[in-house]
Amino acid sequence: MTTALAAAVLSPAAAPAPTRLWTPSRVLVTRSAAERPHGQRVLARLEAAGVDAIELLPGDRLPNLRGDGDRAAFMAAKQTLAVVVPPPSKRRLQPIPPSADWRFDLAEGCPAHCQYCYLAGSLSGPPITRVFADLDEVLGDLEAYVGLGAVTSGTAARGDEGTTFEASCYTDPLALEHLTGGLATAVEYFGTHAWPGPVQLRATTKFDDVAGLLGLPHGGRTRLRFSVNADQVARRFEGATSPVAGRIAALAAVAAAGYPVGLTIAPIMPVEGWQEQYGRLLDDVAAALPAGTDLTVECITHRFTPGSKETLTDWYPRTKLDMDEATRTTKRGKFGSVKHVYSKETMAELRGWFTSALAEQLPTARVLYWT
Ligand code: SF4
């Protein structure tokens, strides 16, 4: 750690005020979740936040939330938070390339309304947000995975990150943090536990409520990444998230508190004037970050699948998001899955531009991958 960063850890920057704090209109808590320590902590936070529509269920089954499939049912589901204990099968961790060796989930679902949301193709059922109450047990299991994994562990490019655990595959942890405190619990656990080898917790977010994270004993073992985009993409397609300026202020605050940080530039879209817009974004990040910040960058271009397109056009029927298969290249996965990505020429143009812009505007940043 540099001297500048070490000093900053001792006196973290003031937290920028959060720009958006979600209040669910309905909360469902299963019996098993209410019995778990994390479930009880979430209940206490919900009460402290003034959320009063809390239903303690007599068993572990959630009521049928599928509704009649209309817009009102969709919005009601998006406004619902469930606190549950997931099935035991979820406790077996899966690799999550290209981000991390392993993924573990603090929650599934997200209250925001990104019209390209990648969850649309991966989660089924009504889009409620499920917070997992077995967090303490899940954290206790992670030690067994240290030294295993093939995405970062043992690789020449990223082996120095240690065994990596991604906590934001199926949710946006900061969207829920004021109601759950789950990310803070995980950060503190990673920072203070006596691990048998180097580890890194990873999370990415489109929110900016970092106040509860700044003073934690993170031990440099959590890399907080902020998902950012061109102005036009964020304003048009990222409903109910924090504005990009707020995310950049939050990024700067956690960097000043000594966290390794990252940019997840996603999904990259060649909208009109994209070079200027992404150029301004990188300038804003460069201007905000304290000297000596440990910064990584992950670049993900926009893609969609037949399933995600169907779900997203159902959720956001008037979307202006470009999901025209005719202008895309189709990629097929091992098991016949189909993904529509930009053409080879567009990909090359985007990649070439980002490679030089990042080298010029954020010269100390390490680019982890392009996809
Ligand atoms: Fe989906 Fe992330 Fe947007 Fe939430 S913030 S709606 S998880 S893309």
mmCIF file of C-alpha atoms and ligand atoms in Angstrom:
data_model
loop_
_atom_site.group_PDB
_atom_site.id
_atom_site.type_symbol
_atom_site.label_atom_id
_atom_site.label_comp_id
_atom_site.label_asym_id
_atom_site.label_seq_id
_atom_site.Cartn_x
_atom_site.Cartn_y
_atom_site.Cartn_z
ATOM 1 C CA MET A 1 0.000 0.000 0.000
ATOM 2 C CA THR A 2 1.345 3.450 -0.869
ATOM 3 C CA THR A 3 1.989 5.979 1.901
ATOM 4 C CA ALA A 4 -0.735 8.202 0.493
ATOM 5 C CA LEU A 5 -3.230 5.378 0.584
ATOM 6 C CA ALA A 6 -2.185 4.253 4.053
ATOM 7 C CA ALA A 7 -2.799 7.787 5.312
ATOM 8 C CA ALA A 8 -6.153 7.884 3.588
ATOM 9 C CA VAL A 9 -7.229 4.637 5.270
ATOM 10 C CA LEU A 10 -6.716 6.263 8.638
ATOM 11 C CA SER A 11 -8.866 9.233 7.713
ATOM 12 C CA PRO A 12 -11.375 8.128 5.082
ATOM 13 C CA ALA A 13 -13.027 10.759 2.903
ATOM 14 C CA ALA A 14 -16.495 11.870 3.897
ATOM 15 C CA ALA A 15 -19.209 9.797 2.269
ATOM 16 C CA PRO A 16 -21.031 11.536 -0.567
ATOM 17 C CA ALA A 17 -24.774 11.685 0.136
ATOM 18 C CA PRO A 18 -26.559 8.758 -1.512
ATOM 19 C CA THR A 19 -28.649 9.870 -4.476
ATOM 20 C CA ARG A 20 -31.154 7.034 -4.365
ATOM 21 C CA LEU A 21 -32.325 4.789 -1.538
ATOM 22 C CA TRP A 22 -34.900 2.172 -2.397
ATOM 23 C CA THR A 23 -37.942 1.666 -0.166
ATOM 24 C CA PRO A 24 -39.761 -1.565 -1.028
ATOM 25 C CA SER A 25 -43.540 -1.349 -0.847
ATOM 26 C CA ARG A 26 -43.843 -4.932 0.379
ATOM 27 C CA VAL A 27 -41.469 -7.141 2.364
ATOM 28 C CA LEU A 28 -41.946 -10.888 2.828
ATOM 29 C CA VAL A 29 -39.854 -12.740 5.393
ATOM 30 C CA THR A 30 -39.940 -16.539 5.550
ATOM 31 C CA ARG A 31 -39.892 -18.333 8.888
ATOM 32 C CA SER A 32 -36.394 -19.782 8.406
ATOM 33 C CA ALA A 33 -35.052 -16.405 7.305
ATOM 34 C CA ALA A 34 -36.455 -14.686 10.402
ATOM 35 C CA GLU A 35 -34.615 -17.237 12.577
ATOM 36 C CA ARG A 36 -31.184 -16.596 11.021
ATOM 37 C CA PRO A 37 -28.916 -13.889 12.533
ATOM 38 C CA HIS A 38 -28.599 -12.072 9.199
ATOM 39 C CA GLY A 39 -32.374 -12.260 8.714
ATOM 40 C CA GLN A 40 -32.776 -10.603 12.102
ATOM 41 C CA ARG A 41 -30.248 -7.908 11.231
ATOM 42 C CA VAL A 42 -32.152 -7.199 8.003
ATOM 43 C CA LEU A 43 -35.435 -6.999 9.919
ATOM 44 C CA ALA A 44 -33.922 -4.490 12.357
ATOM 45 C CA ARG A 45 -32.616 -2.386 9.457
ATOM 46 C CA LEU A 46 -35.950 -2.459 7.670
ATOM 47 C CA GLU A 47 -37.688 -1.272 10.808
ATOM 48 C CA ALA A 48 -35.077 1.446 11.355
ATOM 49 C CA ALA A 49 -35.557 2.569 7.736
ATOM 50 C CA GLY A 50 -39.286 2.989 8.438
ATOM 51 C CA VAL A 51 -40.384 0.154 6.139
ATOM 52 C CA ASP A 52 -43.643 -0.944 7.681
ATOM 53 C CA ALA A 53 -45.202 -3.304 5.138
ATOM 54 C CA ILE A 54 -43.342 -6.321 6.531
ATOM 55 C CA GLU A 55 -45.096 -9.701 6.434
ATOM 56 C CA LEU A 56 -43.644 -12.505 8.559
ATOM 57 C CA LEU A 57 -44.699 -15.696 6.817
ATOM 58 C CA PRO A 58 -45.691 -18.789 8.827
ATOM 59 C CA GLY A 59 -43.519 -21.080 6.643
ATOM 60 C CA ASP A 60 -40.801 -20.956 4.002
ATOM 61 C CA ARG A 61 -42.937 -20.743 0.897
ATOM 62 C CA LEU A 62 -43.422 -17.352 -0.742
ATOM 63 C CA PRO A 63 -46.948 -16.546 -1.906
ATOM 64 C CA ASN A 64 -47.583 -16.765 -5.649
ATOM 65 C CA LEU A 65 -46.372 -13.434 -7.003
ATOM 66 C CA ARG A 66 -46.732 -14.202 -10.659
ATOM 67 C CA GLY A 67 -49.887 -12.043 -10.889
ATOM 68 C CA ASP A 68 -51.674 -11.747 -14.200
ATOM 69 C CA GLY A 69 -48.585 -10.855 -16.189
ATOM 70 C CA ASP A 70 -49.555 -7.255 -16.759
ATOM 71 C CA ARG A 71 -47.497 -4.152 -16.094
ATOM 72 C CA ALA A 72 -48.950 -3.632 -12.607
ATOM 73 C CA ALA A 73 -47.915 -7.151 -11.586
ATOM 74 C CA PHE A 74 -44.409 -6.542 -12.933
ATOM 75 C CA MET A 75 -44.088 -3.247 -11.036
ATOM 76 C CA ALA A 76 -45.466 -4.822 -7.842
ATOM 77 C CA ALA A 77 -42.874 -7.589 -8.063
ATOM 78 C CA LYS A 78 -40.082 -5.057 -8.649
ATOM 79 C CA GLN A 79 -41.218 -3.245 -5.506
ATOM 80 C CA THR A 80 -41.154 -6.411 -3.394
ATOM 81 C CA LEU A 81 -38.290 -7.559 -1.204
ATOM 82 C CA ALA A 82 -38.250 -11.129 0.097
ATOM 83 C CA VAL A 83 -35.917 -12.347 2.825
ATOM 84 C CA VAL A 84 -35.401 -16.078 2.351
ATOM 85 C CA VAL A 85 -33.038 -18.983 2.971
ATOM 86 C CA PRO A 86 -32.062 -20.433 -0.435
ATOM 87 C CA PRO A 87 -32.010 -24.190 -1.092
ATOM 88 C CA PRO A 88 -28.859 -26.064 0.022
ATOM 89 C CA SER A 89 -27.768 -26.509 -3.629
ATOM 90 C CA LYS A 90 -26.923 -22.792 -3.723
ATOM 91 C CA ARG A 91 -24.212 -23.338 -1.138
ATOM 92 C CA ARG A 92 -22.061 -25.141 -3.756
ATOM 93 C CA LEU A 93 -20.209 -22.316 -5.473
ATOM 94 C CA GLN A 94 -19.881 -22.019 -9.240
ATOM 95 C CA PRO A 95 -17.029 -20.413 -11.237
ATOM 96 C CA ILE A 96 -17.912 -17.080 -12.819
ATOM 97 C CA PRO A 97 -15.599 -16.231 -15.726
ATOM 98 C CA PRO A 98 -14.332 -13.728 -16.711
ATOM 99 C CA SER A 99 -14.860 -11.961 -13.363
ATOM 100 C CA ALA A 100 -13.828 -14.349 -10.620
ATOM 101 C CA ASP A 101 -12.975 -17.865 -9.492
ATOM 102 C CA TRP A 102 -16.243 -18.256 -7.602
ATOM 103 C CA ARG A 103 -19.542 -16.538 -7.168
ATOM 104 C CA PHE A 104 -21.580 -16.344 -4.012
ATOM 105 C CA ASP A 105 -24.838 -14.475 -3.738
ATOM 106 C CA LEU A 106 -25.923 -11.952 -1.146
ATOM 107 C CA ALA A 107 -29.227 -11.620 -2.977
ATOM 108 C CA GLU A 108 -30.941 -12.264 -6.288
ATOM 109 C CA GLY A 109 -32.799 -9.528 -8.130
ATOM 110 C CA CYS A 110 -32.562 -5.753 -8.147
ATOM 111 C CA PRO A 111 -35.044 -2.915 -7.777
ATOM 112 C CA ALA A 112 -33.598 -0.813 -10.625
ATOM 113 C CA HIS A 113 -34.935 -0.691 -14.182
ATOM 114 C CA CYS A 114 -32.072 -1.032 -16.635
ATOM 115 C CA GLN A 115 -33.642 -1.770 -19.974
ATOM 116 C CA TYR A 116 -30.773 -4.061 -20.947
ATOM 117 C CA CYS A 117 -30.603 -5.801 -17.538
ATOM 118 C CA TYR A 118 -28.610 -9.005 -17.807
ATOM 119 C CA LEU A 119 -30.740 -10.573 -15.064
ATOM 120 C CA ALA A 120 -33.624 -10.744 -17.556
ATOM 121 C CA GLY A 121 -31.973 -13.688 -19.254
ATOM 122 C CA SER A 122 -30.696 -15.425 -16.157
ATOM 123 C CA LEU A 123 -33.384 -15.256 -13.470
ATOM 124 C CA SER A 124 -36.811 -16.737 -13.969
ATOM 125 C CA GLY A 125 -40.085 -15.992 -12.228
ATOM 126 C CA PRO A 126 -41.407 -12.636 -11.047
ATOM 127 C CA PRO A 127 -38.642 -10.028 -10.653
ATOM 128 C CA ILE A 128 -38.773 -9.679 -6.884
ATOM 129 C CA THR A 129 -35.545 -9.102 -4.980
ATOM 130 C CA ARG A 130 -34.629 -11.997 -2.703
ATOM 131 C CA VAL A 131 -32.139 -11.309 0.072
ATOM 132 C CA PHE A 132 -30.442 -14.420 1.431
ATOM 133 C CA ALA A 133 -30.554 -14.769 5.204
ATOM 134 C CA ASP A 134 -27.909 -17.496 5.484
ATOM 135 C CA LEU A 135 -25.048 -15.045 4.904
ATOM 136 C CA ASP A 136 -23.059 -16.032 8.026
ATOM 137 C CA GLU A 137 -23.097 -19.702 7.031
ATOM 138 C CA VAL A 138 -22.185 -18.880 3.410
ATOM 139 C CA LEU A 139 -19.221 -16.765 4.496
ATOM 140 C CA GLY A 140 -18.059 -19.581 6.778
ATOM 141 C CA ASP A 141 -18.053 -21.982 3.793
ATOM 142 C CA LEU A 142 -15.782 -19.846 1.598
ATOM 143 C CA GLU A 143 -12.515 -20.861 3.240
ATOM 144 C CA ALA A 144 -12.805 -24.318 1.644
ATOM 145 C CA TYR A 145 -12.487 -22.722 -1.812
ATOM 146 C CA VAL A 146 -9.259 -20.824 -1.143
ATOM 147 C CA GLY A 147 -6.516 -21.920 -3.554
ATOM 148 C CA LEU A 148 -9.085 -23.485 -5.891
ATOM 149 C CA GLY A 149 -10.474 -21.921 -9.026
ATOM 150 C CA ALA A 150 -9.142 -21.261 -12.499
ATOM 151 C CA VAL A 151 -10.378 -17.825 -13.530
ATOM 152 C CA THR A 152 -7.883 -15.738 -11.569
ATOM 153 C CA SER A 153 -6.123 -18.272 -9.291
ATOM 154 C CA GLY A 154 -2.964 -19.622 -10.818
ATOM 155 C CA THR A 155 -3.191 -17.462 -13.949
ATOM 156 C CA ALA A 156 -0.262 -15.364 -15.137
ATOM 157 C CA ALA A 157 -2.408 -12.291 -15.725
ATOM 158 C CA ARG A 158 -4.483 -12.233 -12.541
ATOM 159 C CA GLY A 159 -2.956 -14.727 -10.109
ATOM 160 C CA ASP A 160 -1.893 -11.860 -7.838
ATOM 161 C CA GLU A 161 -5.560 -11.243 -6.978
ATOM 162 C CA GLY A 162 -5.690 -14.494 -4.999
ATOM 163 C CA THR A 163 -8.845 -16.593 -4.901
ATOM 164 C CA THR A 164 -11.593 -14.278 -6.070
ATOM 165 C CA PHE A 165 -15.232 -14.300 -4.995
ATOM 166 C CA GLU A 166 -17.813 -12.297 -6.965
ATOM 167 C CA ALA A 167 -20.836 -11.113 -4.967
ATOM 168 C CA SER A 168 -22.777 -9.213 -7.613
ATOM 169 C CA CYS A 169 -23.668 -11.736 -10.299
ATOM 170 C CA TYR A 170 -27.385 -11.717 -9.704
ATOM 171 C CA THR A 171 -27.958 -8.517 -7.814
ATOM 172 C CA ASP A 172 -26.659 -5.020 -7.211
ATOM 173 C CA PRO A 173 -25.481 -5.189 -3.589
ATOM 174 C CA LEU A 174 -25.350 -1.418 -3.008
ATOM 175 C CA ALA A 175 -28.955 -1.027 -4.178
ATOM 176 C CA LEU A 176 -29.929 -2.968 -1.053
ATOM 177 C CA GLU A 177 -27.155 -2.143 1.380
ATOM 178 C CA HIS A 178 -29.111 0.412 3.436
ATOM 179 C CA LEU A 179 -31.748 -2.289 4.032
ATOM 180 C CA THR A 180 -29.512 -5.322 4.532
ATOM 181 C CA GLY A 181 -25.944 -4.386 5.506
ATOM 182 C CA GLY A 182 -24.933 -7.635 3.762
ATOM 183 C CA LEU A 183 -22.067 -6.189 1.747
ATOM 184 C CA ALA A 184 -20.564 -4.524 4.847
ATOM 185 C CA THR A 185 -20.740 -7.852 6.708
ATOM 186 C CA ALA A 186 -18.950 -9.595 3.835
ATOM 187 C CA VAL A 187 -16.315 -6.844 3.492
ATOM 188 C CA GLU A 188 -15.526 -7.010 7.196
ATOM 189 C CA TYR A 189 -15.378 -10.807 7.147
ATOM 190 C CA PHE A 190 -12.969 -10.806 4.200
ATOM 191 C CA GLY A 191 -10.882 -8.099 5.855
ATOM 192 C CA THR A 192 -10.541 -9.728 9.270
ATOM 193 C CA HIS A 193 -10.807 -13.512 8.806
ATOM 194 C CA ALA A 194 -7.576 -15.542 9.023
ATOM 195 C CA TRP A 195 -7.649 -16.988 5.491
ATOM 196 C CA PRO A 196 -5.349 -19.838 4.475
ATOM 197 C CA GLY A 197 -4.252 -17.876 1.362
ATOM 198 C CA PRO A 198 -4.825 -14.586 -0.470
ATOM 199 C CA VAL A 199 -8.464 -13.795 -1.263
ATOM 200 C CA GLN A 200 -10.456 -11.014 -2.851
ATOM 201 C CA LEU A 201 -14.126 -10.143 -2.545
ATOM 202 C CA ARG A 202 -15.490 -8.438 -5.652
ATOM 203 C CA ALA A 203 -18.677 -6.464 -6.108
ATOM 204 C CA THR A 204 -19.958 -4.095 -8.748
ATOM 205 C CA THR A 205 -22.756 -1.554 -8.552
ATOM 206 C CA LYS A 206 -24.722 1.221 -10.221
ATOM 207 C CA PHE A 207 -25.490 2.804 -6.857
ATOM 208 C CA ASP A 208 -23.551 5.154 -4.602
ATOM 209 C CA ASP A 209 -24.539 4.506 -0.981
ATOM 210 C CA VAL A 210 -21.035 3.847 0.349
ATOM 211 C CA ALA A 211 -21.264 5.525 3.772
ATOM 212 C CA GLY A 212 -21.464 2.183 5.609
ATOM 213 C CA LEU A 213 -18.350 0.853 3.876
ATOM 214 C CA LEU A 214 -15.799 3.622 4.335
ATOM 215 C CA GLY A 215 -14.690 2.914 7.893
ATOM 216 C CA LEU A 216 -14.661 -0.881 7.689
ATOM 217 C CA PRO A 217 -11.521 -2.977 8.316
ATOM 218 C CA HIS A 218 -11.488 -4.120 4.673
ATOM 219 C CA GLY A 219 -7.796 -5.075 4.729
ATOM 220 C CA GLY A 220 -7.518 -4.269 1.017
ATOM 221 C CA ARG A 221 -9.307 -7.568 0.309
ATOM 222 C CA THR A 222 -12.407 -6.130 -1.356
ATOM 223 C CA ARG A 223 -12.361 -4.599 -4.801
ATOM 224 C CA LEU A 224 -15.400 -2.356 -5.235
ATOM 225 C CA ARG A 225 -16.202 -1.671 -8.868
ATOM 226 C CA PHE A 226 -18.626 0.888 -10.193
ATOM 227 C CA SER A 227 -20.563 0.196 -13.336
ATOM 228 C CA VAL A 228 -20.408 3.310 -15.499
ATOM 229 C CA ASN A 229 -21.459 4.272 -18.966
ATOM 230 C CA ALA A 230 -21.746 7.028 -21.562
ATOM 231 C CA ASP A 231 -24.121 9.751 -20.495
ATOM 232 C CA GLN A 232 -26.717 8.923 -23.113
ATOM 233 C CA VAL A 233 -26.766 5.203 -22.259
ATOM 234 C CA ALA A 234 -27.083 5.843 -18.527
ATOM 235 C CA ARG A 235 -29.817 8.472 -18.859
ATOM 236 C CA ARG A 236 -31.874 6.526 -21.392
ATOM 237 C CA PHE A 237 -31.560 2.987 -20.219
ATOM 238 C CA GLU A 238 -30.586 2.855 -16.513
ATOM 239 C CA GLY A 239 -33.832 3.717 -14.721
ATOM 240 C CA ALA A 240 -33.898 3.971 -10.906
ATOM 241 C CA THR A 241 -30.117 3.740 -10.508
ATOM 242 C CA SER A 242 -27.812 6.432 -9.096
ATOM 243 C CA PRO A 243 -26.604 8.970 -11.669
ATOM 244 C CA VAL A 244 -23.118 8.300 -13.055
ATOM 245 C CA ALA A 245 -21.746 11.412 -11.299
ATOM 246 C CA GLY A 246 -22.875 9.928 -7.960
ATOM 247 C CA ARG A 247 -21.224 6.594 -8.762
ATOM 248 C CA ILE A 248 -17.960 8.376 -9.607
ATOM 249 C CA ALA A 249 -18.100 10.334 -6.325
ATOM 250 C CA ALA A 250 -18.671 7.039 -4.473
ATOM 251 C CA LEU A 251 -15.775 5.418 -6.361
ATOM 252 C CA ALA A 252 -13.495 8.267 -5.302
ATOM 253 C CA ALA A 253 -14.654 7.984 -1.675
ATOM 254 C CA VAL A 254 -13.973 4.249 -1.390
ATOM 255 C CA ALA A 255 -10.621 4.682 -3.166
ATOM 256 C CA ALA A 256 -9.729 7.364 -0.604
ATOM 257 C CA ALA A 257 -10.689 4.869 2.118
ATOM 258 C CA GLY A 258 -8.001 2.523 0.761
ATOM 259 C CA TYR A 259 -10.155 0.042 -1.149
ATOM 260 C CA PRO A 260 -8.816 -1.343 -4.400
ATOM 261 C CA VAL A 261 -11.432 -0.166 -6.899
ATOM 262 C CA GLY A 262 -12.602 -0.774 -10.421
ATOM 263 C CA LEU A 263 -14.644 0.447 -13.328
ATOM 264 C CA THR A 264 -17.042 -1.924 -14.994
ATOM 265 C CA ILE A 265 -17.702 -0.124 -18.273
ATOM 266 C CA ALA A 266 -20.862 -1.910 -19.295
ATOM 267 C CA PRO A 267 -22.682 -2.373 -21.488
ATOM 268 C CA ILE A 268 -20.603 -0.475 -24.024
ATOM 269 C CA MET A 269 -22.790 0.763 -26.898
ATOM 270 C CA PRO A 270 -21.698 2.650 -30.033
ATOM 271 C CA VAL A 271 -24.396 5.327 -29.616
ATOM 272 C CA GLU A 272 -24.108 8.570 -31.567
ATOM 273 C CA GLY A 273 -21.039 10.502 -30.418
ATOM 274 C CA TRP A 274 -19.833 7.549 -28.322
ATOM 275 C CA GLN A 275 -16.160 8.513 -28.502
ATOM 276 C CA GLU A 276 -16.841 11.949 -26.963
ATOM 277 C CA GLN A 277 -19.199 10.542 -24.357
ATOM 278 C CA TYR A 278 -16.944 7.709 -23.196
ATOM 279 C CA GLY A 279 -13.985 10.111 -23.406
ATOM 280 C CA ARG A 280 -15.749 12.513 -21.005
ATOM 281 C CA LEU A 281 -16.553 9.622 -18.698
ATOM 282 C CA LEU A 282 -12.895 8.570 -18.462
ATOM 283 C CA ASP A 283 -11.878 12.204 -17.894
ATOM 284 C CA ASP A 284 -14.373 12.508 -15.029
ATOM 285 C CA VAL A 285 -13.046 9.326 -13.422
ATOM 286 C CA ALA A 286 -9.416 10.449 -13.802
ATOM 287 C CA ALA A 287 -10.226 13.817 -12.205
ATOM 288 C CA ALA A 288 -12.043 12.239 -9.234
ATOM 289 C CA LEU A 289 -9.615 9.494 -8.206
ATOM 290 C CA PRO A 290 -6.967 10.125 -5.552
ATOM 291 C CA ALA A 291 -3.339 9.642 -6.610
ATOM 292 C CA GLY A 292 -2.062 6.087 -6.185
ATOM 293 C CA THR A 293 -5.484 4.415 -6.524
ATOM 294 C CA ASP A 294 -5.353 0.695 -7.321
ATOM 295 C CA LEU A 295 -7.746 0.715 -10.292
ATOM 296 C CA THR A 296 -8.863 -2.054 -12.635
ATOM 297 C CA VAL A 297 -11.123 -1.792 -15.667
ATOM 298 C CA GLU A 298 -13.505 -4.380 -17.098
ATOM 299 C CA CYS A 299 -15.070 -3.705 -20.509
ATOM 300 C CA ILE A 300 -18.263 -5.480 -21.532
ATOM 301 C CA THR A 301 -19.995 -4.710 -24.830
ATOM 302 C CA HIS A 302 -23.757 -4.936 -25.135
ATOM 303 C CA ARG A 303 -25.167 -8.340 -25.999
ATOM 304 C CA PHE A 304 -28.504 -10.077 -25.715
ATOM 305 C CA THR A 305 -30.000 -13.541 -26.064
ATOM 306 C CA PRO A 306 -33.363 -14.514 -27.565
ATOM 307 C CA GLY A 307 -34.644 -15.099 -24.013
ATOM 308 C CA SER A 308 -33.392 -11.804 -22.581
ATOM 309 C CA LYS A 309 -34.812 -9.872 -25.552
ATOM 310 C CA GLU A 310 -38.220 -11.458 -25.049
ATOM 311 C CA THR A 311 -38.239 -10.707 -21.315
ATOM 312 C CA LEU A 312 -36.914 -7.160 -21.731
ATOM 313 C CA THR A 313 -39.377 -6.210 -24.457
ATOM 314 C CA ASP A 314 -42.117 -7.574 -22.231
ATOM 315 C CA TRP A 315 -40.855 -5.533 -19.254
ATOM 316 C CA TYR A 316 -40.019 -2.387 -21.251
ATOM 317 C CA PRO A 317 -42.226 -2.476 -24.366
ATOM 318 C CA ARG A 318 -41.365 1.073 -25.468
ATOM 319 C CA THR A 319 -37.618 0.672 -25.107
ATOM 320 C CA LYS A 320 -35.371 2.308 -27.700
ATOM 321 C CA LEU A 321 -32.605 -0.164 -26.903
ATOM 322 C CA ASP A 322 -31.105 -1.598 -30.083
ATOM 323 C CA MET A 323 -31.775 -5.344 -30.070
ATOM 324 C CA ASP A 324 -31.922 -5.887 -33.826
ATOM 325 C CA GLU A 325 -30.497 -9.323 -34.588
ATOM 326 C CA ALA A 326 -29.953 -8.326 -38.234
ATOM 327 C CA THR A 327 -27.159 -5.926 -37.298
ATOM 328 C CA ARG A 328 -25.436 -8.363 -34.919
ATOM 329 C CA THR A 329 -23.180 -11.369 -35.103
ATOM 330 C CA THR A 330 -24.557 -14.548 -33.568
ATOM 331 C CA LYS A 331 -22.311 -16.472 -31.201
ATOM 332 C CA ARG A 332 -23.188 -20.021 -30.251
ATOM 333 C CA GLY A 333 -22.216 -21.563 -26.928
ATOM 334 C CA LYS A 334 -21.156 -25.153 -26.281
ATOM 335 C CA PHE A 335 -24.674 -26.288 -25.496
ATOM 336 C CA GLY A 336 -26.388 -24.490 -28.384
ATOM 337 C CA SER A 337 -27.055 -21.226 -26.528
ATOM 338 C CA VAL A 338 -27.273 -18.141 -28.752
ATOM 339 C CA LYS A 339 -25.902 -14.690 -28.041
ATOM 340 C CA HIS A 340 -26.157 -11.614 -30.281
ATOM 341 C CA VAL A 341 -23.034 -9.437 -30.128
ATOM 342 C CA TYR A 342 -21.777 -6.536 -32.234
ATOM 343 C CA SER A 343 -20.184 -7.309 -35.598
ATOM 344 C CA LYS A 344 -16.460 -8.015 -35.820
ATOM 345 C CA GLU A 345 -15.832 -4.562 -37.348
ATOM 346 C CA THR A 346 -17.778 -2.709 -34.625
ATOM 347 C CA MET A 347 -16.058 -4.751 -31.908
ATOM 348 C CA ALA A 348 -12.641 -3.956 -33.374
ATOM 349 C CA GLU A 349 -13.445 -0.252 -33.575
ATOM 350 C CA LEU A 350 -14.731 -0.125 -29.991
ATOM 351 C CA ARG A 351 -11.871 -2.159 -28.620
ATOM 352 C CA GLY A 352 -9.232 -0.134 -30.463
ATOM 353 C CA TRP A 353 -10.681 3.131 -29.190
ATOM 354 C CA PHE A 354 -10.993 1.970 -25.564
ATOM 355 C CA THR A 355 -7.498 0.482 -25.543
ATOM 356 C CA SER A 356 -5.892 3.783 -26.517
ATOM 357 C CA ALA A 357 -8.270 6.013 -24.521
ATOM 358 C CA LEU A 358 -7.695 4.001 -21.333
ATOM 359 C CA ALA A 359 -3.910 4.018 -21.850
ATOM 360 C CA GLU A 360 -3.996 7.767 -22.303
ATOM 361 C CA GLN A 361 -6.619 8.876 -19.772
ATOM 362 C CA LEU A 362 -6.162 6.290 -17.006
ATOM 363 C CA PRO A 363 -2.557 5.180 -17.581
ATOM 364 C CA THR A 364 -2.143 3.361 -14.263
ATOM 365 C CA ALA A 365 -5.334 1.326 -14.595
ATOM 366 C CA ARG A 366 -5.097 -2.409 -15.273
ATOM 367 C CA VAL A 367 -7.568 -3.688 -17.877
ATOM 368 C CA LEU A 368 -8.746 -7.128 -16.711
ATOM 369 C CA TYR A 369 -10.701 -8.191 -19.776
ATOM 370 C CA TRP A 370 -12.659 -7.091 -22.825
ATOM 371 C CA THR A 371 -15.735 -9.001 -23.892
HETATM 372 FE FE1 SF4 B 1 -30.046 -5.051 -13.700
HETATM 373 FE FE2 SF4 B 1 -27.766 -4.069 -12.627
HETATM 374 FE FE3 SF4 B 1 -29.597 -2.438 -13.633
HETATM 375 FE FE4 SF4 B 1 -30.080 -3.757 -11.381
HETATM 376 S S1 SF4 B 1 -28.531 -2.173 -11.670
HETATM 377 S S2 SF4 B 1 -31.526 -3.466 -13.093
HETATM 378 S S3 SF4 B 1 -29.045 -5.703 -11.781
HETATM 379 S S4 SF4 B 1 -28.393 -3.973 -14.786
#
